[in-house]
XYZ file of C-alpha atoms in Angstrom:
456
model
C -10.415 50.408 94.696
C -12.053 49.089 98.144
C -11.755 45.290 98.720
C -14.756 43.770 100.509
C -13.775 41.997 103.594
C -15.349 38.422 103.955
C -14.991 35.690 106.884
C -13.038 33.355 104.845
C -10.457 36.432 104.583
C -9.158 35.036 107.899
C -7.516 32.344 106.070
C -6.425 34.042 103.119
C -2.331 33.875 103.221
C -3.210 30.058 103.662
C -5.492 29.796 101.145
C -3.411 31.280 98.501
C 0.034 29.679 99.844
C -1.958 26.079 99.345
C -3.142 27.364 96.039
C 0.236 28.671 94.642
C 1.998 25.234 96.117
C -0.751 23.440 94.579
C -0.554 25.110 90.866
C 2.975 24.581 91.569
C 2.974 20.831 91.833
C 0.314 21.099 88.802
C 2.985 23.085 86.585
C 5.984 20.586 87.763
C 3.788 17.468 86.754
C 2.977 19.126 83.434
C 6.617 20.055 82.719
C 7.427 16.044 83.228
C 4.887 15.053 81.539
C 6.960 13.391 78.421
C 9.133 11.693 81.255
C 5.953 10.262 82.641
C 4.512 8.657 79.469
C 7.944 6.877 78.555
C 7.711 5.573 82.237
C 4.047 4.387 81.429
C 4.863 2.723 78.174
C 7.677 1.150 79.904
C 5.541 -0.220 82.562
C 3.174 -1.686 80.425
C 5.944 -3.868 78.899
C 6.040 -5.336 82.468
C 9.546 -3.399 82.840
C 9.887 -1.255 86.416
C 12.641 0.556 88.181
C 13.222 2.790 91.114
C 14.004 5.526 88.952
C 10.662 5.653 87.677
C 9.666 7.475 90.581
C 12.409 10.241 90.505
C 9.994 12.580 88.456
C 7.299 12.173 91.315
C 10.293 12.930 93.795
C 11.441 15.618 91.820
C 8.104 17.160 91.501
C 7.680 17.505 95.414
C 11.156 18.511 95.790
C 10.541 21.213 93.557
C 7.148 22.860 95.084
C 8.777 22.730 98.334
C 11.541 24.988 97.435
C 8.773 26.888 95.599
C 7.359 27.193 99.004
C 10.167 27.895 100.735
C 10.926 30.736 98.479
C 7.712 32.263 98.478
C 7.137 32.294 102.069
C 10.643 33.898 102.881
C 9.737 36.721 99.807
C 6.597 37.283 102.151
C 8.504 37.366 105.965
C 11.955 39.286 105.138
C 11.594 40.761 101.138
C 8.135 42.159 100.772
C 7.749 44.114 104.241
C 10.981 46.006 103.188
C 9.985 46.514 99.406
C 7.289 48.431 96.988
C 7.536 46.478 94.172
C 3.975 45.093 92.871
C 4.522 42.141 94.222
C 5.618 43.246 97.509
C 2.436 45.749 97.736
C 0.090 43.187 96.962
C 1.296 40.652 99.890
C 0.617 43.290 102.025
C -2.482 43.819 100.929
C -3.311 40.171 101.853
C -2.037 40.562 105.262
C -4.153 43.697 105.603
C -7.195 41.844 104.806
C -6.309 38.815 106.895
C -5.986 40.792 109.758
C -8.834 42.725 109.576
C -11.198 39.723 109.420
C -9.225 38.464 111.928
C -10.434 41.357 114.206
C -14.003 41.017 113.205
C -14.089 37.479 114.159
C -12.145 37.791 117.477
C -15.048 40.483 118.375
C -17.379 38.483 117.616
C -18.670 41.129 115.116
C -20.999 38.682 112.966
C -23.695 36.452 113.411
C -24.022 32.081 112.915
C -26.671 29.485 113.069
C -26.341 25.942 113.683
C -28.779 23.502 111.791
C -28.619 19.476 111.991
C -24.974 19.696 113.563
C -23.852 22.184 110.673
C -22.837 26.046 111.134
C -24.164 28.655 109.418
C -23.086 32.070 108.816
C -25.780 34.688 108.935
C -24.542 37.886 109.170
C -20.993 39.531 108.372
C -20.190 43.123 108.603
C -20.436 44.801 105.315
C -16.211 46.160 105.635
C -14.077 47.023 102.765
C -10.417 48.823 103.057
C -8.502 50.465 100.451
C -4.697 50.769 100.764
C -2.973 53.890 99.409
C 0.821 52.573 99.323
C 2.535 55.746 98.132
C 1.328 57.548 101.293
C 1.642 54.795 103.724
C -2.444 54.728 104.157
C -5.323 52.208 105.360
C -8.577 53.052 104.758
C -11.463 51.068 106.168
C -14.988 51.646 104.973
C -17.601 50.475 108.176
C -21.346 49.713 108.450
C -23.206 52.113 110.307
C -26.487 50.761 108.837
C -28.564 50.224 111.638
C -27.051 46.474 112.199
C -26.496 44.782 115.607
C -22.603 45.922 115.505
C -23.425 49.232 114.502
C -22.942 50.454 117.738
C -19.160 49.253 118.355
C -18.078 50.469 115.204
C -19.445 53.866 115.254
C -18.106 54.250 118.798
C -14.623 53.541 117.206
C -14.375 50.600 119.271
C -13.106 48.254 116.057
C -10.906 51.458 115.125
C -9.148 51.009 118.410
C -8.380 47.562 117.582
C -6.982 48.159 114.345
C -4.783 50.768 115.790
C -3.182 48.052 117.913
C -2.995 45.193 115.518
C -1.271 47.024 112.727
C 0.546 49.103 115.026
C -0.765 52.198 112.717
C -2.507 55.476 114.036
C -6.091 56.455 113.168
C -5.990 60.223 111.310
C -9.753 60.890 110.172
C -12.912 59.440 111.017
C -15.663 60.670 107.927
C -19.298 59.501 108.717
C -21.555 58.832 105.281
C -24.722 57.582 104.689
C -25.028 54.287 106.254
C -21.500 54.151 106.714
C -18.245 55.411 108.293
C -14.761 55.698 106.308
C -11.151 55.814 109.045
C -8.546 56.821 107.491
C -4.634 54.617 109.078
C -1.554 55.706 108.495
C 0.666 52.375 108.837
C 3.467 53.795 107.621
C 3.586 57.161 109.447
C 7.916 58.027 107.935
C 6.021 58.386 104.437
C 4.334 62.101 105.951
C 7.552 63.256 106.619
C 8.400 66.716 104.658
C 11.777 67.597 104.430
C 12.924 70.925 106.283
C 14.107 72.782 103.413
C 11.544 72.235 101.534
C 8.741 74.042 103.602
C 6.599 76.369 102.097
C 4.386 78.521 104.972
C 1.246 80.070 104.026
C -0.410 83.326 105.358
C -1.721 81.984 108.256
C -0.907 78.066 107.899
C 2.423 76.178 108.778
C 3.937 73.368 107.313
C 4.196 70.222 109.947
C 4.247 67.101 107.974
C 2.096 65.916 104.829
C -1.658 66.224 105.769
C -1.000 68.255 109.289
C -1.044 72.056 109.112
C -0.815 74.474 111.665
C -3.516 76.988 111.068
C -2.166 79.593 113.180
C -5.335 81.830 113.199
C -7.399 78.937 113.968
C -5.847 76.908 116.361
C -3.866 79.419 118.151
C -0.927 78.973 121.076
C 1.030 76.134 120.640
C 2.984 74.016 123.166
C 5.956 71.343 121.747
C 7.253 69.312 124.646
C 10.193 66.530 124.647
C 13.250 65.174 126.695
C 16.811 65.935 125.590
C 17.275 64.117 122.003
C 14.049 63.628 121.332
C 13.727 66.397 118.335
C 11.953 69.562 120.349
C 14.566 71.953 119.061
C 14.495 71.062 115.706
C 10.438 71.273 115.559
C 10.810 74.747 116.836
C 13.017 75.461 114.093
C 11.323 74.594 111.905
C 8.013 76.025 112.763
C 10.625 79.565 113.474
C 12.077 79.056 109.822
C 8.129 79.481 108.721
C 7.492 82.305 110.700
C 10.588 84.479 109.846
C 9.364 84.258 106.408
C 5.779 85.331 107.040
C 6.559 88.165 109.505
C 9.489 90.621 111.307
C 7.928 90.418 114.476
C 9.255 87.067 115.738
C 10.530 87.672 119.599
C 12.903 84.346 120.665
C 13.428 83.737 124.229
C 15.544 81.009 125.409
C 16.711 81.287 129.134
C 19.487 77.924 129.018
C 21.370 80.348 126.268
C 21.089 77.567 123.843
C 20.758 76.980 120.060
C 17.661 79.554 119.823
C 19.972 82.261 122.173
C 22.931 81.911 119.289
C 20.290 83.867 117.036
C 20.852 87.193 118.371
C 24.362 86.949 116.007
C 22.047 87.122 112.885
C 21.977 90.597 111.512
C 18.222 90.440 111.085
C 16.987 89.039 114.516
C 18.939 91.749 116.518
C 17.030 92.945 119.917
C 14.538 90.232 118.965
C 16.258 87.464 120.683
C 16.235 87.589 124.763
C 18.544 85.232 127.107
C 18.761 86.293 130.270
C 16.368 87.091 133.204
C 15.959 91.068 132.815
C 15.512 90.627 129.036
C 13.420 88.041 128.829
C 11.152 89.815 131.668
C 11.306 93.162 129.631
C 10.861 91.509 126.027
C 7.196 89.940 127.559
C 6.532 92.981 129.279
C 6.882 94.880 125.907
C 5.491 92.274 124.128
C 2.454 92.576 126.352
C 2.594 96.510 125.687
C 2.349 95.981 122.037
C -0.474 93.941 122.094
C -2.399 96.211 123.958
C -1.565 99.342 121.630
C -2.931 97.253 118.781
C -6.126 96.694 121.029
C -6.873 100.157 121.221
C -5.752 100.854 117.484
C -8.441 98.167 116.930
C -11.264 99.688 119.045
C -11.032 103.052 117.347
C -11.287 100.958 114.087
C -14.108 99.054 115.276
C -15.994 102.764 117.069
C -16.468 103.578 113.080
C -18.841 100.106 112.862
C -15.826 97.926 110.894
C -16.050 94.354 112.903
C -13.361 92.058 112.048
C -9.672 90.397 113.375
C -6.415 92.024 113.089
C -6.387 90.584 109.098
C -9.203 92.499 108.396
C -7.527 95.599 109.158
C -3.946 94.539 107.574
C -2.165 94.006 111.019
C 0.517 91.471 111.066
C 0.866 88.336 113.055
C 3.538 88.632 115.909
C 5.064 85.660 117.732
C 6.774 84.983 121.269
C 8.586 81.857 120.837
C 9.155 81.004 124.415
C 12.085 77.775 124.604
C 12.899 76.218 127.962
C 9.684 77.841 129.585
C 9.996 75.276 132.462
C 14.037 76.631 133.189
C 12.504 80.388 133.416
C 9.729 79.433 135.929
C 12.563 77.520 138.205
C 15.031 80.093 137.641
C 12.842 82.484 138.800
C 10.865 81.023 141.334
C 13.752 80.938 143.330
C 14.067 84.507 144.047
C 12.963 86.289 146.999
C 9.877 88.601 147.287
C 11.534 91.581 147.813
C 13.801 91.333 145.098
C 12.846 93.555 142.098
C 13.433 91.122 139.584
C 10.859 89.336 141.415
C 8.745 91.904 140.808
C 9.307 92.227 136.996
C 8.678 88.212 137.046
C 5.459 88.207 138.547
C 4.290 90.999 135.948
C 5.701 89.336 133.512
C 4.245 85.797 133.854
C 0.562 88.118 134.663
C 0.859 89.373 130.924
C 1.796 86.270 129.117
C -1.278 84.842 130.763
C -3.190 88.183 129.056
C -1.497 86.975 126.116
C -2.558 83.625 126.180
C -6.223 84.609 126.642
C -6.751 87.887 124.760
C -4.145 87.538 121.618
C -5.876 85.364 119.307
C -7.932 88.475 117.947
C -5.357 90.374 118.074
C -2.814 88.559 116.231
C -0.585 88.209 119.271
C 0.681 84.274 119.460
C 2.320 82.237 121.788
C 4.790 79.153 121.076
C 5.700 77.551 124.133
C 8.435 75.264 124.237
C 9.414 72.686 127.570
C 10.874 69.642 128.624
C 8.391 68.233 130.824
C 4.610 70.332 131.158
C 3.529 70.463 134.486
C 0.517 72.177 136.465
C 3.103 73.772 138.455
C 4.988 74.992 135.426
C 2.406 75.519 133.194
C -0.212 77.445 134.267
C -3.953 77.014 133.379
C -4.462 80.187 132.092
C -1.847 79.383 129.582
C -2.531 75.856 129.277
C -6.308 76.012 128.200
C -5.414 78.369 125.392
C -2.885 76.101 123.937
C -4.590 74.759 120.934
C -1.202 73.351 119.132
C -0.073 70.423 121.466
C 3.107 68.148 120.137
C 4.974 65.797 122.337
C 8.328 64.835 120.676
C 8.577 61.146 121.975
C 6.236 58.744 123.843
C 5.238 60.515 126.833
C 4.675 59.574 130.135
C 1.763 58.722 131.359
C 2.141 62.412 133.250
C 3.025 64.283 130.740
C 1.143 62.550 128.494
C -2.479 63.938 130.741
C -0.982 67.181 130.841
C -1.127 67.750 126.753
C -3.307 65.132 125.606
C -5.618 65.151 128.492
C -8.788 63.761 126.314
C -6.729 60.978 124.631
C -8.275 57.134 124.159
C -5.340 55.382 122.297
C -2.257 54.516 123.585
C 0.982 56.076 122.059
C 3.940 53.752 120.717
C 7.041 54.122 119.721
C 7.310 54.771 115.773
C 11.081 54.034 115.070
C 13.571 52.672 117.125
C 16.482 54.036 114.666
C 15.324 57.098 113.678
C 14.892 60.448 115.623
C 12.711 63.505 115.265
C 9.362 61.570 115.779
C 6.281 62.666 118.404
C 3.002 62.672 118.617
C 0.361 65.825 117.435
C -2.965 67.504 118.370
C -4.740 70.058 116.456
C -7.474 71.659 118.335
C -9.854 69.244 118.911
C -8.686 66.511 116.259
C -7.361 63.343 117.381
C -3.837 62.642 118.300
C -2.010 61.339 115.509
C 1.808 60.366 115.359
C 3.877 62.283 113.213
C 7.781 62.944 112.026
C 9.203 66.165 112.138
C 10.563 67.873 109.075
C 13.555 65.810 108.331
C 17.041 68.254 109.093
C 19.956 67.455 106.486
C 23.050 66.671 107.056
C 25.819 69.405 107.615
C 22.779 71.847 108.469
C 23.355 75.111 109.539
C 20.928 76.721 111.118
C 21.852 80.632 111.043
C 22.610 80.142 107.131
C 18.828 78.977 106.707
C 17.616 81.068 108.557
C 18.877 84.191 107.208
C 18.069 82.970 104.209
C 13.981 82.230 105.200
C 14.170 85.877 106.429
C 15.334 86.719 102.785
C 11.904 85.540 101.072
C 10.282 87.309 103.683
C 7.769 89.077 101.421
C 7.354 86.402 98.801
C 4.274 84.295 100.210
């Protein structure tokens, strides 16, 4: 159920703390009540003591601890809790803060009248908090109003993002208003790795983000040492073994993704050093091009369609370390021929980049730190996937969200395995990777993903 936002809300965790200290004193008094009539009837008799006012003393003593309790249950037990109690202080806060905002932006209207103040106009807001997913969401006027403006622009949506240090997911415009959807508690869309279940043409990145493949083709997952890159690629390669056989893994620092060529199933599918990575584009290149001209002698009989429609399947070059190859190779000399084989290669995989997507020909590009010198544009502009793994740089962070207005925080500063995520043309929205258990093992899960190959 939405809850209307009002001015007053600004005060509301003092209101109700001065209302529950105040029905507190109330209930004390009540509770003494006997003890204060035997002190009246004794008073009347012209009898008085000190001790008569030890009830009164008691009373006060009593709804200060009250207060004392209740405001340490709202500062150190109910931020940490989900109890009913717990969910409904935050609920307060959420609504305090929020007409907090409106106010400090001036967002409403007053009139003064014989030294009085007036209010004339408040913004017609109302949130709704989902706790069990860790969601805000804020319904906003867009009725023509003198505000209008600022919140339609997302200007208030901004401001929300910093005050509750939560990230804006959807924006859904409605008749005369707008509803943004916040998640504030970002660890409740984490999906657990073992527990992913691909689609034909969708992945599995957290709760409410999907990678549809077909749609939003290329992808590019950046990140410093430690940050979680490696274990996003595995888990987007765990997907993709089930879905398909034709999976080509390059990794030129012979890492975790090199070890792969030992699995029974991935043999002559996983490239490592310079001549075989160079060869495995080249013939990855060469395969996409035979299905072209399969396709145009499909298409000469009048059939229009994508590789689907003719019951082609997808094929992947997961690319690891992209920025070590481009160094590595860079480095040679003109003359040399694995020069040669470089420059052809690095020609097709921008052909890849640009032509694939109808063909069912995919890219998945993974790199410490994207660059225009390592990256190149032909490449870059077809990378509709973009995940950071981290808070970028300000560098880095123009090179994969170039059109991004809200500034990236940290989301945890004891767990690992969180980044930041942009689908095609959504927004950027923080995310955690599918959580890895302990004591994982990554060639025993993924022989075994390759074994329900077949089943989605």
């Amino acid at each position: 159920m939405f809850k209307t936002i009002k001015y007053s809300n600004q005060y509301l965790a003092k209101t109700l703390f001065k209302r529950t200290l105040l029905f507190v004193l109330i209930l004390t008094t009540f509770c003494f009540g006997f003890w204060y009539w035997n002190i009246f009837q004794a008073m009347m008799h012209g009898q008085f003591s000190w001790w008569y006012l030890s009830p009164i003393v008691l009373s006060i003593v009593l709804t200060a601890f009250s207060g004392w309790v209740i405001f340490g249950f709202y500062k150190n037990y109910a931020p940490k809790h989900t109890d009913i109690f717990s969910r409904y202080l935050k609920r307060i806060e959420l609504r305090q803060i929020i007409s907090l905002l409106v106010v400090s932006k001036g967002y409403f209207n007053t009139e003064t009248t014989d030294n009085n103040t007036y209010l004339t106009y408040y913004p017609k807001l109302r949130i709704k908090v989902k706790h069990n997913t860790g969601q805000l969401l804020i319904e906003e006027p867009v009725d023509g109003e003198k505000y209008m403006a600022q919140f339609a622009s997302g200007d208030f949506d901004q401001s929300v993002e910093t005050a509750l240090l939560a990230d804006r997911q959807t924006t859904e415009f409605m008749k005369n208003k707008m509803i943004s959807t916040f998640a504030f508690e970002p660890i409740k869309f984490r999906r657990q790795l073992l527990a992913l279940q691909p689609q034909k043409g969708r992945l599995q990145i957290a709760k409410g983000i999907d990678w549809k493949y077909d749609t939003f083709y290329n992808a590019l997952i950046s990140g410093n040492v430690g940050t979680g890159k490696s274990y996003t690629i595995f888990a987007i390669l765990g997907q993709l073994l089930q879905l398909t056989k034709y999976v080509d893994i390059i990794d030129p620092k012979r890492s975790d993704l090199a070890s792969l060529k030992y699995i029974d199933a991935l043999k002559g599918r996983v490239h490592s050093t310079p001549i075989e990575i160079n060869q495995a584009v080249i013939k990855y290149y060469q395969n996409m091009m035979a299905r072209a001209e399969k396709m145009e002698k499909i298409k000469a009989t009048g059939k229009i369609g994508t590789y689907k429609d003719y019951h082609f399947e997808p094929c992947f070059l997961v690319f690891d370390e992209f920025g070590a190859y481009r160094e590595m190779n860079d480095r040679l000399s003109f003359g040399d021929p694995a020069y040669e084989a470089y420059q052809t290669a690095m020609s097709n995989l921008n052909e890849i980049a640009m032509l694939g997507r109808e063909l069912g020909f995919y890219l998945i590009i993974g790199m410490q730190r994207p660059s225009a010198d390592s990256l190149p544009m032909a490449i870059r502009g077809q990378l509709n996937l973009r995940i950071n793994m981290g808070v970028p740089t300000p560098e880095i962070e123009k090179m994969v969200f170039p059109d991004n207005d809200k500034q990236l925080r940290p989301l945890s500063s004891n767990l690992k395995g969180w980044g930041f995520i942009k689908v095609g043309d959504s927004q950027v929205r923080a995310f955690f990777a599918p959580e890895v258990p302990k004591e994982f093992n990554l060639h025993e899960w993924l022989s075994q993903q390759i074994r329900k190959r077949g089943q989605v």
